[in-house]
Short mmCIF file of C-alpha atoms in Angstrom, two decimals:
data_model
loop_
_atom_site.label_atom_id
_atom_site.label_comp_id
_atom_site.label_asym_id
_atom_site.label_seq_id
_atom_site.Cartn_x
_atom_site.Cartn_y
_atom_site.Cartn_z
CA MET A 1 -16.06 69.42 16.82
CA LYS A 2 -12.45 68.43 16.02
CA LYS A 3 -10.73 68.69 19.84
CA PRO A 4 -13.07 65.80 20.82
CA LEU A 5 -12.51 63.65 18.12
CA LEU A 6 -8.86 63.86 18.70
CA PHE A 7 -9.44 63.45 22.29
CA ALA A 8 -11.01 60.19 22.11
CA LEU A 9 -8.84 59.00 19.56
CA MET A 10 -5.63 59.67 22.16
CA LEU A 11 -8.03 58.01 24.52
CA PHE A 12 -8.53 54.74 21.98
CA SER A 13 -6.42 54.62 19.43
CA PRO A 14 -2.22 53.55 20.05
CA LEU A 15 -1.89 54.24 16.71
CA ALA A 16 -2.28 58.04 17.28
CA HIS A 17 1.43 58.07 18.30
CA ALA A 18 3.54 57.68 15.03
CA GLN A 19 5.30 54.93 16.36
CA SER A 20 5.11 53.11 19.76
CA ILE A 21 5.42 49.73 21.38
CA THR A 22 3.69 48.08 24.69
CA VAL A 23 5.94 45.55 26.60
CA PHE A 24 4.84 43.79 29.03
CA ALA A 25 7.37 42.78 31.42
CA ALA A 26 8.15 40.38 34.56
CA ALA A 27 8.24 42.70 37.96
CA SER A 28 11.24 41.98 38.63
CA LEU A 29 12.59 43.56 35.07
CA THR A 30 10.75 46.86 36.15
CA ASP A 31 13.93 49.10 36.88
CA ALA A 32 16.67 47.53 34.30
CA PHE A 33 13.72 48.04 31.65
CA LYS A 34 12.95 51.44 32.31
CA GLU A 35 16.45 52.10 31.47
CA ILE A 36 16.55 50.04 28.54
CA GLY A 37 13.49 51.53 27.36
CA SER A 38 14.54 55.27 27.42
CA ALA A 39 17.75 53.85 25.50
CA PHE A 40 15.78 52.06 23.16
CA GLN A 41 13.79 55.15 22.36
CA ASN A 42 16.63 57.68 22.41
CA LYS A 43 18.35 55.43 19.66
CA THR A 44 15.25 54.25 17.66
CA GLY A 45 12.67 57.12 18.04
CA VAL A 46 9.87 54.46 19.40
CA GLU A 47 8.22 55.05 22.33
CA VAL A 48 7.77 52.25 24.73
CA THR A 49 5.40 51.88 27.19
CA PHE A 50 5.85 49.13 29.76
CA GLN A 51 3.67 46.86 31.76
CA PHE A 52 5.25 45.08 34.70
CA ALA A 53 3.40 42.85 36.91
CA GLY A 54 3.83 39.03 37.74
CA SER A 55 4.94 37.02 34.89
CA GLN A 56 1.81 35.10 35.46
CA VAL A 57 -0.59 38.17 35.51
CA LEU A 58 0.67 39.64 31.87
CA ARG A 59 0.50 35.77 30.78
CA THR A 60 -3.30 35.80 32.03
CA GLN A 61 -3.89 39.30 30.52
CA LEU A 62 -1.96 38.24 26.87
CA GLU A 63 -4.69 35.17 26.84
CA GLN A 64 -7.58 37.34 27.44
CA GLY A 65 -6.90 39.41 24.70
CA ALA A 66 -4.45 42.12 25.93
CA LYS A 67 -2.81 43.98 23.53
CA ALA A 68 1.07 44.27 23.64
CA ASP A 69 4.01 43.77 21.10
CA VAL A 70 6.62 42.05 23.28
CA TYR A 71 6.26 39.67 26.40
CA ALA A 72 9.42 39.38 28.60
CA SER A 73 8.88 36.79 31.06
CA ALA A 74 10.64 35.49 34.25
CA SER A 75 10.19 32.15 33.63
CA ASP A 76 9.44 29.45 30.73
CA ALA A 77 6.44 27.95 32.75
CA GLN A 78 4.69 31.67 31.98
CA PHE A 79 5.95 31.69 28.20
CA ASP A 80 6.08 28.33 26.95
CA PRO A 81 2.13 28.14 26.70
CA LEU A 82 1.80 31.13 25.16
CA VAL A 83 4.19 29.94 22.12
CA LYS A 84 2.41 26.89 21.89
CA SER A 85 -1.01 28.63 21.44
CA GLY A 86 0.61 30.88 18.88
CA LEU A 87 -0.15 34.18 20.62
CA VAL A 88 3.74 34.74 20.97
CA ASN A 89 6.19 34.34 18.16
CA GLY A 90 9.83 33.49 18.83
CA LYS A 91 11.84 32.68 22.15
CA GLN A 92 14.70 34.32 23.22
CA THR A 93 16.42 34.20 26.28
CA PHE A 94 18.01 37.21 26.98
CA THR A 95 19.01 37.51 30.80
CA ARG A 96 18.95 35.08 34.14
CA ASN A 97 18.97 35.91 37.61
CA GLN A 98 19.65 34.13 41.02
CA LEU A 99 17.88 34.08 44.45
CA VAL A 100 18.75 35.51 47.79
CA VAL A 101 17.56 35.87 51.16
CA ILE A 102 16.60 39.46 52.55
CA VAL A 103 15.91 40.37 56.30
CA PRO A 104 15.43 43.73 58.10
CA LEU A 105 18.35 46.04 58.78
CA LYS A 106 18.16 44.86 62.11
CA ASN A 107 17.37 41.39 61.63
CA PRO A 108 14.81 40.57 64.74
CA ALA A 109 15.22 36.80 64.05
CA GLY A 110 18.75 36.70 63.94
CA ILE A 111 19.35 34.99 60.39
CA ARG A 112 22.56 33.97 59.35
CA SER A 113 21.81 31.45 56.98
CA LEU A 114 19.09 30.19 54.56
CA SER A 115 18.74 27.21 56.68
CA ASP A 116 17.95 29.65 59.75
CA LEU A 117 14.38 30.14 57.91
CA ALA A 118 13.41 27.22 59.41
CA LYS A 119 13.75 28.04 62.58
CA PRO A 120 10.48 28.02 64.76
CA GLY A 121 8.69 31.70 65.20
CA VAL A 122 10.54 33.02 62.13
CA LYS A 123 8.13 35.15 59.97
CA VAL A 124 8.57 34.18 56.57
CA VAL A 125 7.57 36.20 53.43
CA VAL A 126 7.51 34.90 49.70
CA ALA A 127 5.70 35.13 47.06
CA GLN A 128 2.76 32.76 45.83
CA SER A 129 3.87 29.58 43.99
CA SER A 130 2.15 30.91 40.94
CA VAL A 131 4.72 33.43 40.73
CA PRO A 132 7.64 32.56 39.10
CA VAL A 133 10.02 33.55 41.87
CA GLY A 134 7.63 31.90 44.21
CA GLN A 135 8.03 28.63 42.42
CA TYR A 136 12.04 29.32 42.41
CA THR A 137 11.60 30.08 45.83
CA ARG A 138 10.23 26.64 46.78
CA GLN A 139 12.87 24.76 44.36
CA VAL A 140 15.37 26.20 46.71
CA PHE A 141 14.09 25.30 49.62
CA GLU A 142 13.95 21.53 48.32
CA ASN A 143 17.03 21.49 47.10
CA LEU A 144 18.22 22.48 50.94
CA SER A 145 16.22 19.27 52.36
CA ARG A 146 17.15 17.25 49.57
CA THR A 147 20.90 18.15 50.25
CA SER A 148 21.43 18.11 53.87
CA LYS A 149 18.33 15.49 54.63
CA THR A 150 16.38 17.59 56.46
CA SER A 151 12.82 18.39 56.45
CA PHE A 152 14.01 21.93 56.00
CA SER A 153 11.51 22.87 53.01
CA GLN A 154 8.18 21.98 55.16
CA LYS A 155 9.59 23.61 58.51
CA ALA A 156 10.68 26.76 56.17
CA LEU A 157 7.16 26.71 54.65
CA LYS A 158 5.01 26.61 57.59
CA ASN A 159 7.05 29.81 59.00
CA VAL A 160 5.24 31.45 55.61
CA VAL A 161 3.16 33.96 57.34
CA SER A 162 2.42 35.92 53.90
CA GLU A 163 2.24 34.76 49.99
CA GLU A 164 2.65 37.35 48.37
CA THR A 165 1.72 37.99 44.30
CA ASN A 166 4.50 39.76 43.25
CA VAL A 167 8.11 39.61 44.24
CA ARG A 168 8.54 43.77 45.05
CA GLN A 169 5.63 42.85 47.51
CA VAL A 170 7.88 40.49 49.00
CA ALA A 171 10.53 42.74 49.10
CA LEU A 172 8.43 45.65 50.82
CA LYS A 173 7.33 43.78 53.61
CA VAL A 174 10.62 42.96 54.28
CA GLN A 175 11.58 46.61 54.19
CA PHE A 176 8.79 47.65 56.24
CA GLY A 177 10.28 45.53 58.90
CA GLU A 178 6.90 43.36 59.18
CA ALA A 179 8.19 40.16 57.67
CA ASP A 180 11.92 38.27 59.24
CA ALA A 181 12.94 37.23 55.84
CA GLY A 182 11.84 37.00 52.49
CA VAL A 183 13.12 35.25 49.38
CA VAL A 184 13.56 37.68 46.17
CA TYR A 185 15.92 37.90 43.32
CA THR A 186 19.58 39.40 43.43
CA THR A 187 18.34 41.98 41.00
CA ASP A 188 15.34 43.14 43.57
CA LEU A 189 18.62 44.32 45.46
CA THR A 190 18.13 47.63 43.71
CA PRO A 191 19.92 51.04 45.74
CA GLY A 192 16.77 52.02 47.39
CA VAL A 193 15.85 48.36 48.84
CA ARG A 194 19.44 47.46 49.43
CA ALA A 195 19.94 50.48 52.13
CA GLN A 196 17.20 49.03 53.85
CA VAL A 197 17.71 45.26 54.34
CA LYS A 198 20.51 42.97 55.12
CA THR A 199 21.41 40.17 52.47
CA ILE A 200 22.10 36.53 53.13
CA PRO A 201 23.67 34.85 49.96
CA ILE A 202 22.63 31.52 49.17
CA ALA A 203 25.07 29.03 48.45
CA GLY A 204 25.47 27.93 44.68
CA LYS A 205 24.58 24.46 45.12
CA TYR A 206 20.82 25.22 46.79
CA ASN A 207 20.23 28.22 44.36
CA VAL A 208 18.34 28.40 40.90
CA VAL A 209 19.34 29.81 38.19
CA ALA A 210 16.28 31.40 36.59
CA THR A 211 16.15 32.26 33.04
CA TYR A 212 13.66 35.19 31.03
CA PRO A 213 12.69 34.52 27.92
CA MET A 214 11.14 37.26 25.37
CA GLY A 215 9.45 37.00 22.57
CA THR A 216 6.92 39.37 20.11
CA VAL A 217 3.15 38.89 20.95
CA LYS A 218 0.71 37.97 17.75
CA GLY A 219 -1.09 41.45 16.45
CA GLY A 220 1.44 43.72 17.91
CA ASN A 221 3.86 45.82 15.48
CA PRO A 222 6.29 43.02 14.74
CA ASN A 223 9.12 45.48 13.37
CA ALA A 224 9.47 47.58 16.02
CA ALA A 225 8.87 44.60 18.89
CA GLY A 226 11.39 43.10 17.06
CA GLN A 227 13.85 46.10 16.94
CA PHE A 228 13.33 46.22 20.82
CA VAL A 229 14.10 42.45 21.64
CA LYS A 230 17.35 42.83 19.67
CA PHE A 231 17.87 46.14 21.44
CA VAL A 232 17.79 44.05 24.71
CA LEU A 233 20.12 41.60 23.47
CA SER A 234 22.33 44.04 21.96
CA LYS A 235 25.90 44.46 23.82
CA GLU A 236 23.70 47.70 25.16
CA GLY A 237 20.90 46.20 26.40
CA GLN A 238 23.03 43.26 28.01
CA ASN A 239 24.99 46.06 29.87
CA ILE A 240 22.08 47.69 30.87
CA LEU A 241 20.81 44.29 32.24
CA LYS A 242 24.20 43.66 34.06
CA LYS A 243 24.45 47.38 35.85
CA TRP A 244 20.92 46.03 37.58
CA GLY A 245 22.31 42.79 38.87
CA PHE A 246 20.91 40.22 35.80
CA LEU A 247 23.19 37.43 34.58
CA LYS A 248 24.27 36.85 31.28
CA VAL A 249 23.22 34.22 29.53
CA LYS A 250 25.72 31.91 28.68
CA MET B 29 -54.70 58.80 35.72
CA THR B 30 -52.89 57.71 32.79
CA ARG B 31 -48.75 57.35 33.37
CA PRO B 32 -47.27 60.11 31.32
CA SER B 33 -45.02 58.02 28.75
CA LEU B 34 -41.61 58.12 29.38
CA PRO B 35 -39.44 60.35 27.46
CA LEU B 36 -37.28 59.17 24.69
CA VAL B 37 -33.94 60.70 25.05
CA PRO B 38 -33.42 60.34 28.98
CA LEU B 39 -34.99 57.30 28.62
CA LEU B 40 -31.66 56.03 25.82
CA MET B 41 -29.56 57.56 27.66
CA GLY B 42 -30.59 55.85 31.20
CA VAL B 43 -30.93 52.38 28.95
CA MET B 44 -27.35 52.77 28.45
CA LEU B 45 -25.88 53.41 31.83
CA VAL B 46 -28.29 50.68 32.93
CA VAL B 47 -26.75 47.91 30.78
CA PHE B 48 -23.21 49.37 31.25
CA LEU B 49 -23.45 48.76 35.03
CA LEU B 50 -25.90 45.10 34.79
CA LEU B 51 -24.02 43.62 32.39
CA PRO B 52 -20.50 42.93 33.65
CA THR B 53 -22.39 41.51 36.74
CA LEU B 54 -24.76 39.10 34.92
CA VAL B 55 -21.38 38.03 32.81
CA ILE B 56 -19.85 37.24 36.10
CA LEU B 57 -22.71 35.11 37.06
CA LEU B 58 -23.12 33.57 33.71
CA HIS B 59 -19.42 32.29 33.84
CA GLY B 60 -19.22 31.43 37.31
CA LEU B 61 -22.40 29.37 37.98
CA SER B 62 -21.81 27.94 34.36
CA GLY B 63 -20.59 23.52 34.42
CA GLY B 64 -19.10 23.09 37.63
CA PHE B 65 -19.82 25.74 40.13
CA PHE B 66 -20.32 23.00 43.07
CA PRO B 67 -16.65 21.58 42.51
CA ALA B 68 -15.23 24.92 42.26
CA LEU B 69 -16.88 25.66 45.38
CA LEU B 70 -15.62 23.08 47.30
CA GLN B 71 -12.41 23.52 46.55
CA PRO B 72 -10.03 24.36 49.88
CA VAL B 73 -9.03 27.46 48.68
CA VAL B 74 -12.67 28.60 48.12
CA LEU B 75 -13.98 27.28 51.23
CA ASP B 76 -10.74 28.80 53.13
CA ALA B 77 -11.42 32.07 51.42
CA LEU B 78 -15.22 32.10 52.15
CA LYS B 79 -14.40 31.02 55.79
CA VAL B 80 -11.26 34.08 56.33
CA SER B 81 -13.96 36.32 55.15
CA LEU B 82 -17.13 35.31 57.13
CA VAL B 83 -15.18 35.05 60.40
CA THR B 84 -13.66 38.65 60.20
CA THR B 85 -16.42 40.26 58.92
CA THR B 86 -18.84 39.12 61.48
CA ILE B 87 -16.22 40.44 63.90
CA THR B 88 -15.69 43.24 61.98
CA LEU B 89 -19.37 43.88 61.84
CA LEU B 90 -20.01 43.73 65.41
CA LEU B 91 -17.45 45.54 66.74
CA THR B 92 -18.60 48.36 64.23
CA VAL B 93 -22.23 48.17 65.47
CA GLY B 94 -20.63 48.06 69.45
CA LEU B 95 -18.43 51.06 69.15
CA GLY B 96 -20.01 53.45 66.32
CA THR B 97 -23.18 53.01 67.92
CA PRO B 98 -22.51 55.29 70.51
CA ILE B 99 -20.26 57.65 68.51
CA ALA B 100 -23.52 57.90 66.17
CA TYR B 101 -25.77 58.89 69.16
CA LEU B 102 -23.10 61.24 70.66
CA LEU B 103 -22.67 63.34 67.68
CA ALA B 104 -26.82 63.21 66.32
CA ARG B 105 -28.09 64.22 70.27
CA TYR B 106 -25.04 66.37 71.65
CA ARG B 107 -23.59 69.51 71.10
CA PHE B 108 -19.66 69.89 71.89
CA ARG B 109 -16.46 71.42 71.11
CA GLY B 110 -15.10 70.65 67.60
CA LYS B 111 -18.09 68.28 66.59
CA ILE B 112 -17.93 69.59 63.17
CA LEU B 113 -14.08 68.33 62.92
CA LEU B 114 -14.70 65.27 64.18
CA ASP B 115 -17.82 64.71 61.95
CA THR B 116 -15.25 65.54 59.21
CA LEU B 117 -12.25 63.42 60.15
CA LEU B 118 -14.67 60.41 60.91
CA ASP B 119 -15.72 60.76 56.86
CA LEU B 120 -12.10 60.66 55.98
CA PRO B 121 -11.79 56.99 55.81
CA ILE B 122 -14.39 56.68 52.82
CA VAL B 123 -12.74 59.37 50.80
CA LEU B 124 -8.87 57.66 51.79
CA PRO B 125 -8.10 55.02 49.16
CA PRO B 126 -7.56 51.71 50.71
CA VAL B 127 -3.92 51.34 50.05
CA VAL B 128 -3.33 54.56 51.75
CA ALA B 129 -5.44 52.99 54.88
CA GLY B 130 -2.92 50.20 54.64
CA VAL B 131 0.00 52.24 54.74
CA GLY B 132 -1.76 54.34 57.83
CA LEU B 133 -2.40 50.91 59.53
CA LEU B 134 1.11 49.43 58.91
CA LEU B 135 3.00 52.95 60.05
CA THR B 136 0.60 52.30 63.24
CA PHE B 137 0.21 49.10 63.94
CA GLY B 138 3.18 47.64 62.49
CA ARG B 139 6.37 45.85 64.04
CA ASN B 140 8.31 49.29 63.09
CA GLY B 141 5.40 51.45 63.68
CA LEU B 142 4.30 54.24 65.98
CA LEU B 143 2.64 50.90 68.50
CA GLY B 144 4.72 49.03 67.21
CA PRO B 145 7.08 48.52 69.99
CA ALA B 146 4.45 49.10 73.03
CA LEU B 147 2.39 46.14 71.09
CA THR B 148 5.68 44.02 70.93
CA LEU B 149 6.60 44.68 74.38
CA ALA B 150 2.98 42.99 75.10
CA GLY B 151 3.57 40.07 72.94
CA ILE B 152 0.84 41.59 70.31
CA SER B 153 1.72 40.74 66.65
CA ILE B 154 -0.80 42.24 64.75
CA ALA B 155 0.85 42.11 60.86
CA PHE B 156 -0.25 39.22 58.46
CA SER B 157 -2.67 37.98 61.25
CA PRO B 158 -6.72 37.83 60.82
CA ALA B 159 -6.57 40.62 63.71
CA ALA B 160 -5.03 42.63 60.90
CA VAL B 161 -7.97 41.68 58.34
CA VAL B 162 -9.93 42.77 60.98
CA LEU B 163 -8.52 46.06 61.41
CA ALA B 164 -7.92 46.97 57.79
CA GLN B 165 -11.91 46.09 57.50
CA LEU B 166 -13.03 48.10 60.83
CA PHE B 167 -10.97 51.38 59.35
CA THR B 168 -12.61 51.39 55.98
CA SER B 169 -15.85 50.29 56.69
CA ALA B 170 -17.06 51.73 60.04
CA PRO B 171 -17.39 54.82 58.70
CA PHE B 172 -20.07 54.10 56.46
CA PHE B 173 -21.83 52.75 59.70
CA ILE B 174 -21.66 56.00 61.94
CA ARG B 175 -22.85 57.93 58.85
CA ALA B 176 -25.72 55.53 58.24
CA SER B 177 -26.89 55.43 61.76
CA LYS B 178 -26.31 59.54 62.81
CA GLY B 179 -28.68 59.88 60.17
CA GLY B 180 -31.50 57.43 61.65
CA PHE B 181 -30.94 58.89 65.02
CA LEU B 182 -31.22 62.79 63.91
CA ALA B 183 -34.43 61.58 62.00
CA ILE B 184 -36.23 60.55 64.85
CA ASP B 185 -38.84 62.46 66.10
CA ARG B 186 -37.81 64.00 69.84
CA ASP B 187 -41.39 64.38 71.04
CA ILE B 188 -42.23 60.73 70.87
CA GLU B 189 -38.94 60.10 73.14
CA ALA B 190 -40.12 63.08 75.55
CA ALA B 191 -43.29 61.58 76.09
CA ALA B 192 -42.19 58.04 77.03
CA ARG B 193 -39.85 59.81 79.81
CA VAL B 194 -43.30 61.73 80.68
CA ASP B 195 -44.74 58.48 80.86
CA GLY B 196 -41.97 57.45 83.59
CA ALA B 197 -39.53 55.61 80.86
CA SER B 198 -35.50 55.42 81.59
CA ASN B 199 -33.15 57.03 79.49
CA GLY B 200 -32.00 53.46 79.11
CA GLN B 201 -35.19 52.63 78.72
CA VAL B 202 -36.24 54.95 75.88
CA PHE B 203 -33.35 54.21 74.41
CA ARG B 204 -34.18 50.29 74.07
CA PHE B 205 -37.81 50.92 73.27
CA ILE B 206 -38.24 54.02 71.06
CA THR B 207 -34.98 55.61 70.22
CA TRP B 208 -32.93 52.30 68.78
CA PRO B 209 -36.41 50.39 67.04
CA LEU B 210 -37.09 53.57 65.31
CA ALA B 211 -33.37 54.18 64.23
CA PHE B 212 -33.13 50.34 63.19
CA PRO B 213 -33.94 50.77 59.27
CA PHE B 214 -31.17 53.26 59.36
CA LEU B 215 -29.16 51.21 61.57
CA LEU B 216 -29.38 48.21 59.30
CA GLU B 217 -28.80 50.41 56.02
CA GLY B 218 -25.21 51.45 57.71
CA MET B 219 -24.58 47.91 58.74
CA VAL B 220 -25.13 46.27 55.41
CA LEU B 221 -23.03 49.22 53.54
CA ALA B 222 -20.21 48.33 56.31
CA TRP B 223 -20.21 44.72 55.82
CA ALA B 224 -20.65 45.36 52.00
CA ARG B 225 -17.50 47.48 52.35
CA ALA B 226 -15.70 44.75 55.06
CA LEU B 227 -16.49 42.30 52.84
CA GLY B 228 -14.86 44.11 49.39
CA GLU B 229 -11.56 45.63 51.31
CA PHE B 230 -8.48 44.47 48.84
CA GLY B 231 -5.81 47.38 49.56
CA ALA B 232 -5.83 47.98 52.73
CA THR B 233 -5.79 43.90 53.83
CA ILE B 234 -3.49 42.88 51.06
CA LEU B 235 -0.78 45.33 52.39
CA PHE B 236 -1.27 45.46 56.17
CA ALA B 237 -2.37 41.42 56.24
CA GLY B 238 -0.68 40.14 52.97
CA SER B 239 -2.10 37.14 51.99
CA LEU B 240 -2.10 33.25 53.17
CA GLN B 241 -4.63 31.02 52.36
CA GLY B 242 -7.01 29.82 55.71
CA ARG B 243 -5.63 32.84 58.03
CA THR B 244 -5.75 35.89 56.04
CA GLN B 245 -6.90 35.42 52.87
CA THR B 246 -10.46 36.81 52.00
CA ILE B 247 -12.60 35.84 49.20
CA THR B 248 -11.09 39.37 47.57
CA LEU B 249 -7.41 38.45 48.41
CA SER B 250 -8.04 34.87 47.02
CA ILE B 251 -10.32 35.89 43.44
CA TYR B 252 -7.20 38.15 43.11
CA ALA B 253 -4.41 35.53 43.13
CA ALA B 254 -6.64 32.85 41.69
CA LEU B 255 -7.07 34.96 38.74
CA GLU B 256 -3.28 34.71 38.23
CA SER B 257 -3.39 30.47 38.21
CA ASP B 258 -6.64 29.23 37.78
CA LEU B 259 -9.31 30.92 36.51
CA LYS B 260 -12.45 29.32 37.63
CA PRO B 261 -12.24 29.53 41.11
CA ALA B 262 -11.61 33.02 40.87
CA LEU B 263 -14.94 32.95 38.59
CA VAL B 264 -16.93 31.07 41.13
CA LEU B 265 -15.88 33.06 43.90
CA SER B 266 -16.78 36.43 41.92
CA ALA B 267 -20.39 34.69 41.27
CA VAL B 268 -20.60 33.85 44.83
CA MET B 269 -19.98 37.53 45.98
CA VAL B 270 -22.58 38.79 43.02
CA VAL B 271 -25.25 36.60 44.62
CA VAL B 272 -24.43 37.48 48.53
CA ALA B 273 -24.71 40.94 48.04
CA PHE B 274 -27.61 41.22 45.74
CA THR B 275 -29.30 39.16 48.43
CA MET B 276 -28.04 41.15 51.22
CA LEU B 277 -29.67 43.95 49.53
CA GLY B 278 -32.59 42.45 48.85
CA VAL B 279 -33.48 41.45 52.46
CA VAL B 280 -32.73 45.24 53.45
CA ARG B 281 -34.82 46.67 51.16
CA ARG B 282 -37.67 44.39 51.90
CA ILE B 283 -36.68 45.20 55.80
CA THR B 284 -36.86 48.96 55.30
CA ALA B 285 -39.91 48.58 53.19
CA ARG B 286 -42.01 46.77 55.24
CA ARG B 287 -41.10 49.03 58.29
CA SER B 288 -42.28 52.15 56.38
CA ARG B 289 -45.15 50.86 55.51
CA GLY B 290 -45.93 49.52 58.97
CA GLU B 291 -45.47 53.38 60.32
CA SER B 292 -47.48 54.80 58.29
#
């Protein structure tokens, strides 16, 4: 009789473990946070479980009552409403990110700069506009249009053949060589991706700086969650983020 | 004759499962149909998704029936080498996770896939096009039709066909006037199964066809995309799916019931 009961406990109760927290984090943080998670666990003994997805997905899930202890978003737009509604406490900007254009190694469309994305017939893949990176991408397009006084943004968006629901899907379609170009975070150029794509930097005057906020979720374990936030902000956490290409908070 | 009263324990267990199976569907209907159903239904995102789904699944269904009926007929009526193997292989897409189907399609028809260079040479680009949506649907749904229609052809009494032949009917006439009508309830069931599967296809489509409003974004993809920003269109589309699915099943039940009554 005892064993099934234990099994049921394990299934339904996260409290069955001594100390564990669940962190909802933007998909772009996947690699960096996995490493931070194991470093944190080594140091504190607190087990970290991650759920990585588009920030907007995680936001919806939290609003629908999903249980988590920490929420780390890729944009303020998907974070601030949760603070406002009292679901998330505190707000710490913990890192920054920038955008970059990637093309398949063979570069079938002969893309050499951001402005080439507006050339007719180029197959562009971006994230949909509800995803932070999708919003940033459109901002970059706008910046180029405004600075160069062209209809670049309009033409580039016309070239979009697919709107993905998270940034890793954009990278995937370029890796497969199905798309001629995609716009992703610089941090999406993980070693695995970097070997399979060519990178085309976006000049600073057009680029957007994405700031990442995080906070503890109401109803979670405040102690362990607070500890995790502190760890990400610590020198050790920041070094891991830097290693994966993230920028320091000014 | 009095009906035996229902045994209590199985009844309770059954009720539990029935409630579990029905409750989420009812909740979706309740949410989707409450306040603002029609305004939400008339949003461009919703209309585009409905249009894409309707067009692609119709083409898929035509291809499925046109190409699937002959193979089902051959499998049911003829003996040939490797038949059992072929039969098994044709069931494979039913068991494969849709994402795996998507990867397979990408590696076959994608630009860098097996047939990619040849297709590119011919000026055909499938990925991210409505054709990719159709291929994803065809791959995951055709086996359902083949299975059902094969069962239909097997179930027909061969003596009836033989009798028609004795009366001078040609092979074509036998198929047209005897085999096809008798197998039709099975074929119809297969069509509905395949169509429903095509309508619900997600994993292979999002990987192989991507998601672009008005072009490759089907109802399922649109629900997924909408869930991430605005819940209302997602709920409306979900409710539409439930209503459509229920109507289809109802129509099929009626047709098959009428046919079997008519025959006996």
